[in-house]
mmCIF file of C-alpha atoms in Angstrom:
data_model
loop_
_atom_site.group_PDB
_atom_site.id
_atom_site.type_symbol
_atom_site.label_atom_id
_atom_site.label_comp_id
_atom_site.label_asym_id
_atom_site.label_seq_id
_atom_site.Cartn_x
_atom_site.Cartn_y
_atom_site.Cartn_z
ATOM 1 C CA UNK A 1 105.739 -213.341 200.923
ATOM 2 C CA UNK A 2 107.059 -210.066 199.927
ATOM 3 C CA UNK A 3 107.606 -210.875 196.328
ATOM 4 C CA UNK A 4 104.259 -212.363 196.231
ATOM 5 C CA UNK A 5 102.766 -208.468 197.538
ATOM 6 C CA UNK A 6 105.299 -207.523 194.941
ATOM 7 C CA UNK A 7 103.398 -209.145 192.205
ATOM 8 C CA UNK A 8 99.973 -208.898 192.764
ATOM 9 C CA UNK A 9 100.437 -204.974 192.982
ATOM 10 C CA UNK A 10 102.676 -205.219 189.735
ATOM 11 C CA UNK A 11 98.971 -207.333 187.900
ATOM 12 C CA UNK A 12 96.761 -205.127 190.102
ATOM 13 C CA UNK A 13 98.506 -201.845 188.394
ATOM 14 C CA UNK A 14 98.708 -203.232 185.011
ATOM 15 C CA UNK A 15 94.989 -204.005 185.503
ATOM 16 C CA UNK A 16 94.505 -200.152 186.798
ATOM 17 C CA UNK A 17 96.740 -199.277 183.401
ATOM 18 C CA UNK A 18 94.645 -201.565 180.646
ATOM 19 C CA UNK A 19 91.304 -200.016 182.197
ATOM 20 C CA UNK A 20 92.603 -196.474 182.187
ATOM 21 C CA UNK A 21 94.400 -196.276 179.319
ATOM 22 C CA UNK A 22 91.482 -196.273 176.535
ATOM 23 C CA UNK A 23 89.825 -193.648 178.531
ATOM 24 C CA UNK A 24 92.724 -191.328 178.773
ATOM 25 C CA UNK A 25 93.092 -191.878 174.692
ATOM 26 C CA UNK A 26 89.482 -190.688 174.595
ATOM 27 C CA UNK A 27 90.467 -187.748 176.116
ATOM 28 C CA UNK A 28 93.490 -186.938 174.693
ATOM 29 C CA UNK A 29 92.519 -187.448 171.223
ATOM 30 C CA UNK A 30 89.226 -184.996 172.019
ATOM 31 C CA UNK A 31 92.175 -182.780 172.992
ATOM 32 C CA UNK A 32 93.864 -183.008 170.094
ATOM 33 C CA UNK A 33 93.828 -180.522 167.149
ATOM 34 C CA UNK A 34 91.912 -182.806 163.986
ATOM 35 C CA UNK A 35 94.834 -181.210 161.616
ATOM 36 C CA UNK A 36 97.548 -183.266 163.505
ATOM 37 C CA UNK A 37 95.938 -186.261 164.890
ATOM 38 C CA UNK A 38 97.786 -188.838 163.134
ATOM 39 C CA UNK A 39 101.051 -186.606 163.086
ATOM 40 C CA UNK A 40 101.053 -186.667 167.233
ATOM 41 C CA UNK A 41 99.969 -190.513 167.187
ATOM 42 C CA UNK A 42 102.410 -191.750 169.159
ATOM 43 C CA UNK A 43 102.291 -188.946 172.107
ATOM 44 C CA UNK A 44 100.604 -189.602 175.138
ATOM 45 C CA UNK A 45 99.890 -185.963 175.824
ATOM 46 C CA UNK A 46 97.627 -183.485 172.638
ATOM 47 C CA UNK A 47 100.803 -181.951 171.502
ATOM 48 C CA UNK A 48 98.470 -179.277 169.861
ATOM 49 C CA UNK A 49 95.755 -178.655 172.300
ATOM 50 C CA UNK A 50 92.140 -177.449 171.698
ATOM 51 C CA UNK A 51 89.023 -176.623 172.470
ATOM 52 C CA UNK A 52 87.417 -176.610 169.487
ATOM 53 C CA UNK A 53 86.410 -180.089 169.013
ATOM 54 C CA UNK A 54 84.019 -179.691 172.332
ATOM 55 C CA UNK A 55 83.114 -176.882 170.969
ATOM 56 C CA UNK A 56 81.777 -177.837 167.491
ATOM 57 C CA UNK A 57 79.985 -180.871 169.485
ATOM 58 C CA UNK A 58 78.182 -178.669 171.753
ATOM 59 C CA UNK A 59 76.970 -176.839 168.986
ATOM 60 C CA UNK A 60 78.959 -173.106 169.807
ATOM 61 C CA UNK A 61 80.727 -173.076 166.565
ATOM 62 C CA UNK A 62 79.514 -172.090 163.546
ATOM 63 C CA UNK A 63 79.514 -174.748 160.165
ATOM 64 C CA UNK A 64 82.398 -173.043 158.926
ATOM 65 C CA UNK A 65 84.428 -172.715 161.701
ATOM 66 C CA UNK A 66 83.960 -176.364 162.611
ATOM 67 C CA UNK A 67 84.688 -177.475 159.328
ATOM 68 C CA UNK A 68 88.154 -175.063 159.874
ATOM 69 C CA UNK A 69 88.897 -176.746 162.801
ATOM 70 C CA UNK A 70 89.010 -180.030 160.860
ATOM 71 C CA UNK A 71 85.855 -181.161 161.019
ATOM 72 C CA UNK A 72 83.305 -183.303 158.513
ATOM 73 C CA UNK A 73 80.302 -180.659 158.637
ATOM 74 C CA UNK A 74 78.415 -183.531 160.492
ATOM 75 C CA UNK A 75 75.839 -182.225 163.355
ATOM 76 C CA UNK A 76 74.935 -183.058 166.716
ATOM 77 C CA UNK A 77 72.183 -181.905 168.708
ATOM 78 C CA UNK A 78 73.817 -182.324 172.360
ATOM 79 C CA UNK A 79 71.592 -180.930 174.492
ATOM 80 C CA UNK A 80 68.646 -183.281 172.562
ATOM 81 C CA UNK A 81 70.316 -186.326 173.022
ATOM 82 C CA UNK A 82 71.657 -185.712 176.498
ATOM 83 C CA UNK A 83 67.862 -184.804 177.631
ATOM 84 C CA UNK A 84 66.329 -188.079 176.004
ATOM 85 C CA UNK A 85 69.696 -190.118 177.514
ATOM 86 C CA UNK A 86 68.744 -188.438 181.143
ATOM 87 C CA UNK A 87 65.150 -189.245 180.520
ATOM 88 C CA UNK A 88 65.680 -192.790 179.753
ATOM 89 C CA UNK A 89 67.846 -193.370 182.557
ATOM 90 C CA UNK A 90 66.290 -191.814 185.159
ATOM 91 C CA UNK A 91 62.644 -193.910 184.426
ATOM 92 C CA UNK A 92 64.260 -196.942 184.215
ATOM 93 C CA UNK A 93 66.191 -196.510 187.080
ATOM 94 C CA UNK A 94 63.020 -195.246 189.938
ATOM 95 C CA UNK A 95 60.839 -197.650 188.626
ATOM 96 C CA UNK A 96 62.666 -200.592 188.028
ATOM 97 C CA UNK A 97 64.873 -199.892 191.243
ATOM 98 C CA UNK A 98 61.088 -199.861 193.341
ATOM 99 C CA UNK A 99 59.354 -202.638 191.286
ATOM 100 C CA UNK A 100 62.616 -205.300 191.898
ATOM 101 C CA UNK A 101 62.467 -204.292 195.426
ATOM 102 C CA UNK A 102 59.403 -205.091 196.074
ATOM 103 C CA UNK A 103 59.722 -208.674 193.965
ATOM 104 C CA UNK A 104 62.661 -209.095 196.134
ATOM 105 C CA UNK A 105 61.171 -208.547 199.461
ATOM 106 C CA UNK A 106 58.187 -210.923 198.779
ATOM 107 C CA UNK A 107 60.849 -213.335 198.036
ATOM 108 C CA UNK A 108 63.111 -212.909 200.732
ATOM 109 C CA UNK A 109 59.859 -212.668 203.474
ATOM 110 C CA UNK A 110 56.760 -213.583 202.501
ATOM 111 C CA UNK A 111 55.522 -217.348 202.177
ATOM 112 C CA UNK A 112 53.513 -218.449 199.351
ATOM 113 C CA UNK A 113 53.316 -221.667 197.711
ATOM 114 C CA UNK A 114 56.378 -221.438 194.384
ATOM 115 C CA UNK A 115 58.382 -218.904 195.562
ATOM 116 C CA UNK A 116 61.318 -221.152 195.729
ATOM 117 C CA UNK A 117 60.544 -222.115 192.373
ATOM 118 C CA UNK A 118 59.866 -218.507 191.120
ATOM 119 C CA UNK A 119 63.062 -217.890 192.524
ATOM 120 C CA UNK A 120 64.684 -220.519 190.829
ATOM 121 C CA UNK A 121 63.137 -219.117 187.375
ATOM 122 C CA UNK A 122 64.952 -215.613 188.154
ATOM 123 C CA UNK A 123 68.279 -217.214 189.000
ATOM 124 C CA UNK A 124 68.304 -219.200 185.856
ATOM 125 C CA UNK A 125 67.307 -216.189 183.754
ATOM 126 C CA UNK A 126 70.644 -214.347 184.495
ATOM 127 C CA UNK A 127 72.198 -216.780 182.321
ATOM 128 C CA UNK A 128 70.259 -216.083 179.209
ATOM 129 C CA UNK A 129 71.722 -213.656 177.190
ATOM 130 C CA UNK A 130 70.155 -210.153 176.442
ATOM 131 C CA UNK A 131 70.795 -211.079 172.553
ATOM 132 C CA UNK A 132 68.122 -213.918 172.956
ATOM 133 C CA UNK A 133 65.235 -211.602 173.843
ATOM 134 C CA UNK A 134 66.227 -209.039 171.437
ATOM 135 C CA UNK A 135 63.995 -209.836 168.682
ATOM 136 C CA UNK A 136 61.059 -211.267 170.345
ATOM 137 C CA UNK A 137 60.902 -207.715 172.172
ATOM 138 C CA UNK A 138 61.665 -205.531 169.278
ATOM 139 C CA UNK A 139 58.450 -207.359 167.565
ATOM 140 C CA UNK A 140 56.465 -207.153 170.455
ATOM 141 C CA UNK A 141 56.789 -203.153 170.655
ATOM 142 C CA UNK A 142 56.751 -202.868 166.535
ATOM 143 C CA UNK A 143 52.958 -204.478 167.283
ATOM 144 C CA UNK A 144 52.198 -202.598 169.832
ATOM 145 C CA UNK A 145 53.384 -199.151 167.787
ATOM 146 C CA UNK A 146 55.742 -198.179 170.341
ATOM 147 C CA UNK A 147 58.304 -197.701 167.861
ATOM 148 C CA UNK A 148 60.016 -194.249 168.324
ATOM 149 C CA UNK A 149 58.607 -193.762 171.897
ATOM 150 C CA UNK A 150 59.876 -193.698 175.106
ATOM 151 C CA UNK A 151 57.667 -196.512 176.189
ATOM 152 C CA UNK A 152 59.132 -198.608 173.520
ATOM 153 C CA UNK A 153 62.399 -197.644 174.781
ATOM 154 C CA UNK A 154 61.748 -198.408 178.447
ATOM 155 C CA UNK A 155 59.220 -201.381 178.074
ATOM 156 C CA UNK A 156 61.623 -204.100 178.177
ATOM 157 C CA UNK A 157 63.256 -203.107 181.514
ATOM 158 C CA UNK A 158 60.978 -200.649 183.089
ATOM 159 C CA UNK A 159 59.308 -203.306 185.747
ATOM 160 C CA UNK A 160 62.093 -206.107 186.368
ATOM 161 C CA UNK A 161 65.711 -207.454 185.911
ATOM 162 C CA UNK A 162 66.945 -210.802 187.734
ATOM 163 C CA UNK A 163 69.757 -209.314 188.746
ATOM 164 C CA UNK A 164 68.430 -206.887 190.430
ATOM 165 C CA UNK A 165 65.767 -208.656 192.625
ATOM 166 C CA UNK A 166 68.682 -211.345 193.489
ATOM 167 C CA UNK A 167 70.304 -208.272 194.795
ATOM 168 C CA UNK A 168 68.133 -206.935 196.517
ATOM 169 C CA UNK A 169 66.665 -210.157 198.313
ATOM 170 C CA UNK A 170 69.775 -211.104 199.205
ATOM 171 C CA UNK A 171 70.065 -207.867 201.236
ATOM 172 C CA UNK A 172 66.527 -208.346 202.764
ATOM 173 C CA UNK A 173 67.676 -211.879 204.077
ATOM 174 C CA UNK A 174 70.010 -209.915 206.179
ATOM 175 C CA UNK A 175 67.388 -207.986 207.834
ATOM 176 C CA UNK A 176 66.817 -208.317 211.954
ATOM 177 C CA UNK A 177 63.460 -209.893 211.855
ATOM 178 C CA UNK A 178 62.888 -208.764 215.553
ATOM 179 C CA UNK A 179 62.403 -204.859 213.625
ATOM 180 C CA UNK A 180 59.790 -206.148 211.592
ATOM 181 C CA UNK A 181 58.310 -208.954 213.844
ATOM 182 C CA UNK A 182 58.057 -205.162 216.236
ATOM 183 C CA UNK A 183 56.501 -202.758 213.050
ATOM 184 C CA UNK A 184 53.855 -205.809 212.738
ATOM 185 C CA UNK A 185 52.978 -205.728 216.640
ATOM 186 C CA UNK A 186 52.531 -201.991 215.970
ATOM 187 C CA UNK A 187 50.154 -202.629 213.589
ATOM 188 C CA UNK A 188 51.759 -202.329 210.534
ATOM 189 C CA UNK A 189 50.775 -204.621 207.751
ATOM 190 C CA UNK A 190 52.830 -206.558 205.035
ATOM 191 C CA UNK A 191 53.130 -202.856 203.174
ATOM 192 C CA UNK A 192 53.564 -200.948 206.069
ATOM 193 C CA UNK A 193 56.630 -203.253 207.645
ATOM 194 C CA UNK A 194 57.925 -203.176 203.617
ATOM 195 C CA UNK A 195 57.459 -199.309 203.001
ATOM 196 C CA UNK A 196 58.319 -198.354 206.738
ATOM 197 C CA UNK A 197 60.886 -200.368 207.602
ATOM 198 C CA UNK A 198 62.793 -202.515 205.296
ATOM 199 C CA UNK A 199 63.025 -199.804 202.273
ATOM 200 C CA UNK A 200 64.798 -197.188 205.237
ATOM 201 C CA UNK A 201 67.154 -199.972 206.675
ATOM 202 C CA UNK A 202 68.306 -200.553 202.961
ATOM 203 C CA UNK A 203 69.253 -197.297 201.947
ATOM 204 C CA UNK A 204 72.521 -198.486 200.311
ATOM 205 C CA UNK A 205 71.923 -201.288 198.898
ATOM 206 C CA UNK A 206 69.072 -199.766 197.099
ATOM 207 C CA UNK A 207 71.493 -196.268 195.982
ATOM 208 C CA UNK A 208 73.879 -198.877 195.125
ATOM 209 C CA UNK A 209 71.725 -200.921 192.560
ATOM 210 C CA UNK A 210 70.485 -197.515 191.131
ATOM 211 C CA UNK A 211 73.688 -196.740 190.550
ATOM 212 C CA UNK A 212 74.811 -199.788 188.882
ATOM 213 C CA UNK A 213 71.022 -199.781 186.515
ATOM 214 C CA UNK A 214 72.053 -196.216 185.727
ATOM 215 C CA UNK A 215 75.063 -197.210 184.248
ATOM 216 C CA UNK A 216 74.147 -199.664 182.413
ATOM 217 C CA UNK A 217 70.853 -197.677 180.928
ATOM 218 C CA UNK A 218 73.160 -194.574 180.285
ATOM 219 C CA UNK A 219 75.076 -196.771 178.190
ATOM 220 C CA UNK A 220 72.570 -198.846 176.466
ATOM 221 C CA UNK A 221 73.261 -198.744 172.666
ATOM 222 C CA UNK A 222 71.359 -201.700 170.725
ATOM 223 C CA UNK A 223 68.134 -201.980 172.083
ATOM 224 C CA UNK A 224 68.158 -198.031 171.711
ATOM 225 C CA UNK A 225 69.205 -198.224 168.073
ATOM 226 C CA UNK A 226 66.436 -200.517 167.103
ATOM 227 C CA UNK A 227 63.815 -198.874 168.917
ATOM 228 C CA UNK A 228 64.763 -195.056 169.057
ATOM 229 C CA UNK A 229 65.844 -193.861 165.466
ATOM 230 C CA UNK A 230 64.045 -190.865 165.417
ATOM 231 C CA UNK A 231 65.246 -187.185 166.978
ATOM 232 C CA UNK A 232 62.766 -187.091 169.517
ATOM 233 C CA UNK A 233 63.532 -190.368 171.122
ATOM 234 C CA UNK A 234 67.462 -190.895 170.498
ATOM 235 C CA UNK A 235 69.482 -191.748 173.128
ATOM 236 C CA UNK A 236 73.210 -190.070 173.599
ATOM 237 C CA UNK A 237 74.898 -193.296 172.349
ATOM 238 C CA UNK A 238 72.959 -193.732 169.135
ATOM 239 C CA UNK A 239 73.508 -190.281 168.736
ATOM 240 C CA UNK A 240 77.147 -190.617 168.325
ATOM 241 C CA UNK A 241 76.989 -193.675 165.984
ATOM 242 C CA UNK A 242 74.741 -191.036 163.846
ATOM 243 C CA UNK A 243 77.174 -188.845 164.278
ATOM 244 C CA UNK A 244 80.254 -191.261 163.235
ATOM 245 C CA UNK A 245 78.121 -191.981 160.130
ATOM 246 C CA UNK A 246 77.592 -188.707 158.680
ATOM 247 C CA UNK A 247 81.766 -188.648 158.427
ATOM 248 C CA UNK A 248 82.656 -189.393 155.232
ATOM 249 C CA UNK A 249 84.283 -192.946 155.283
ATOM 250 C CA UNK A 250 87.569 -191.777 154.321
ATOM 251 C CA UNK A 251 87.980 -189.107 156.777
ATOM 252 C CA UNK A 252 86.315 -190.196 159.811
ATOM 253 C CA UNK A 253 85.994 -187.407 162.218
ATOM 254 C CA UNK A 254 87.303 -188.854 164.857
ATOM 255 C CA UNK A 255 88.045 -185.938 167.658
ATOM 256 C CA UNK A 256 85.018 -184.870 167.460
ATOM 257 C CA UNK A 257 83.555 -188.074 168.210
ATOM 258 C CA UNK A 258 86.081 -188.535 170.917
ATOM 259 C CA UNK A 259 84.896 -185.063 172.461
ATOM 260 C CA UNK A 260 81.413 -186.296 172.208
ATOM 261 C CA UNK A 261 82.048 -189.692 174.186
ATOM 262 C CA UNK A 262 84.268 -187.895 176.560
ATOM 263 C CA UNK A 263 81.347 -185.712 177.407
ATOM 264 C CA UNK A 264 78.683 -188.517 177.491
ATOM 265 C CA UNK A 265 81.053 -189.772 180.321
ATOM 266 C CA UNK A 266 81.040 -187.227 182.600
ATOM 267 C CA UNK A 267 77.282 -187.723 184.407
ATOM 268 C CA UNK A 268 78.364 -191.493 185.187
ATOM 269 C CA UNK A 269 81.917 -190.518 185.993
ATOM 270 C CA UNK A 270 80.783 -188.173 188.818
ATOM 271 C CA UNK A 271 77.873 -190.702 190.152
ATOM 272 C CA UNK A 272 80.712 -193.515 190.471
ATOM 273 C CA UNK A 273 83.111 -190.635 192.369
ATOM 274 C CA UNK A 274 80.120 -190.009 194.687
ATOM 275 C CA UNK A 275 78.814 -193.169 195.071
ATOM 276 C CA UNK A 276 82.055 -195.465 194.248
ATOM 277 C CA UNK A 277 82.827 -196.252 198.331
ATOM 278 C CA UNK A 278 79.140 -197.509 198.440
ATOM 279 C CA UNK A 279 79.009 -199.998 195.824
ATOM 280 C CA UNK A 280 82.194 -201.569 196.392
ATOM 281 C CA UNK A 281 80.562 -201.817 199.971
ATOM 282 C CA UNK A 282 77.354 -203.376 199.312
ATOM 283 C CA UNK A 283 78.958 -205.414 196.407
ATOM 284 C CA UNK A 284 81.237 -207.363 199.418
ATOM 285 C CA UNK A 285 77.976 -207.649 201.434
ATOM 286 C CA UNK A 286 75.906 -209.688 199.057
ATOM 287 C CA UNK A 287 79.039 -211.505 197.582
ATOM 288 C CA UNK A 288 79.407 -210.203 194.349
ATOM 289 C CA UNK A 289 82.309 -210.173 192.991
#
């Protein structure tokens, strides 16, 4: 028994180890001074430390300087990018996070003829792939000239994602029917009991799915590449392929594209601190693992 604790703490800390690892060489290369990159390869700590490379991503240095501090002369407008990212995220996120609960209450509680077929549909659409509806939306917004918008960017996901209304009606299952069965005695119709009283009593499951849509808007990369190509609509993560690309393909400058990722980071690294407790709580409730 006690070898068997012994090795599942031995795989669950070289699990820990794999996941960290690639972040912590993020950072450390960011860290690192561009002139000795590949001299301090095989350190785990930036044996010559800087600040510059942040720096010259942020836009505080000056051409020259950055190119002194061993960089390609490539640009990045960070404060651009991290608006349009913040933008993007945080539409998709309230609307999407209101629209599937509502699709997932009338599921879960209301009784029309289909839903357990309508259900059925958004079960078996988790296991498309995203890939497969990639062109058939990227010509549906080219027609409609969204192209370069934000509407373009948000059209495919603003409303509705399967996984997220299976979520969420799985939570509203769970609901004491005697609280609504009391709103409805009240008075309170089908959008009062929904609006009153089950949005309130699921407080953390909803924080927890906006949490996990965040995430996975914030870093969204192809559909953004396809759609958003200009300035005024380029997310964070396009951004830094842009940036990558500008390097010259012998020298790519890779520090400061470390310090750029590292930053990009941060926002969802402090939401998962915050919030971290909560989703691995709701994530037990519903079953997902």
């Amino acid at each position: 028994m006690r070898a068997g604790r012994i090795a599942a703490w031995a795989v669950l800390g070289l699990a820990v180890l794999v996941t960290v690892f690639p972040f912590w060489w993020m950072v450390r290369t960011a860290l690192t001074d561009a002139h000795h990159l590949f001299s301090d390869n095989f350190s785990l700590w930036p044996q010559h430390f800087t600040w510059a490379n942040f720096k010259r991503v942020l836009g505080l240095s000056s051409l020259a300087e950055a190119q002194a501090a061993g960089g390609s002369g490539a640009s990045l407008d960070f404060v651009l990018y991290l608006r349009n990212s913040v933008v993007y995220t945080a539409v998709v996120v309230a609307v999407q996070t209101l629209s599937c609960a509502m699709a997932a209450y009338a599921l879960a509680r209301l009784r029309f003829r289909g839903r357990e077929a309508l259900f059925s549909a958004f079960v078996a659409a988790l296991m498309v792939p995203p890939i497969f509806t990639l062109l058939p939306n990227f010509a549906l917004v080219r027609n409609l000239g969204l192209l370069n918008t934000f509407a373009g960017l948000v059209a495919p996901i603003l409303l509705m994602t399967p996984f997220t209304v299976f979520f969420l009606r799985q939570f509203f299952l769970s609901l004491p029917r005697e609280v609504e069965e009391a709103a409805v005695i009240d008075g309170a119709g089908v959008w009062g009991v929904f609006w009153r009283v089950a949005l309130p009593m699921s407080r953390g499951p909803l924080i927890t799915i906006a949490l996990i849509n965040g995430v996975h808007a914030w870093k969204d990369y192809l559909w953004p590449l396809l759609v958003g190509q200009e300035e005024g609509s380029r997310v964070l993560t396009v951004a830094l392929g842009v940036f990558l690309q500008q390097s010259p393909n012998a020298r790519p400058d890779w520090t400061g594209l470390m310090a750029g990722s590292t930053l990009s980071v941060i926002p969802v690294l402090l939401l998962l601190l915050v919030f971290g407790k909560r989703l691995a709580n709701s994530l037990n409730f519903t079953g997902i693992k």
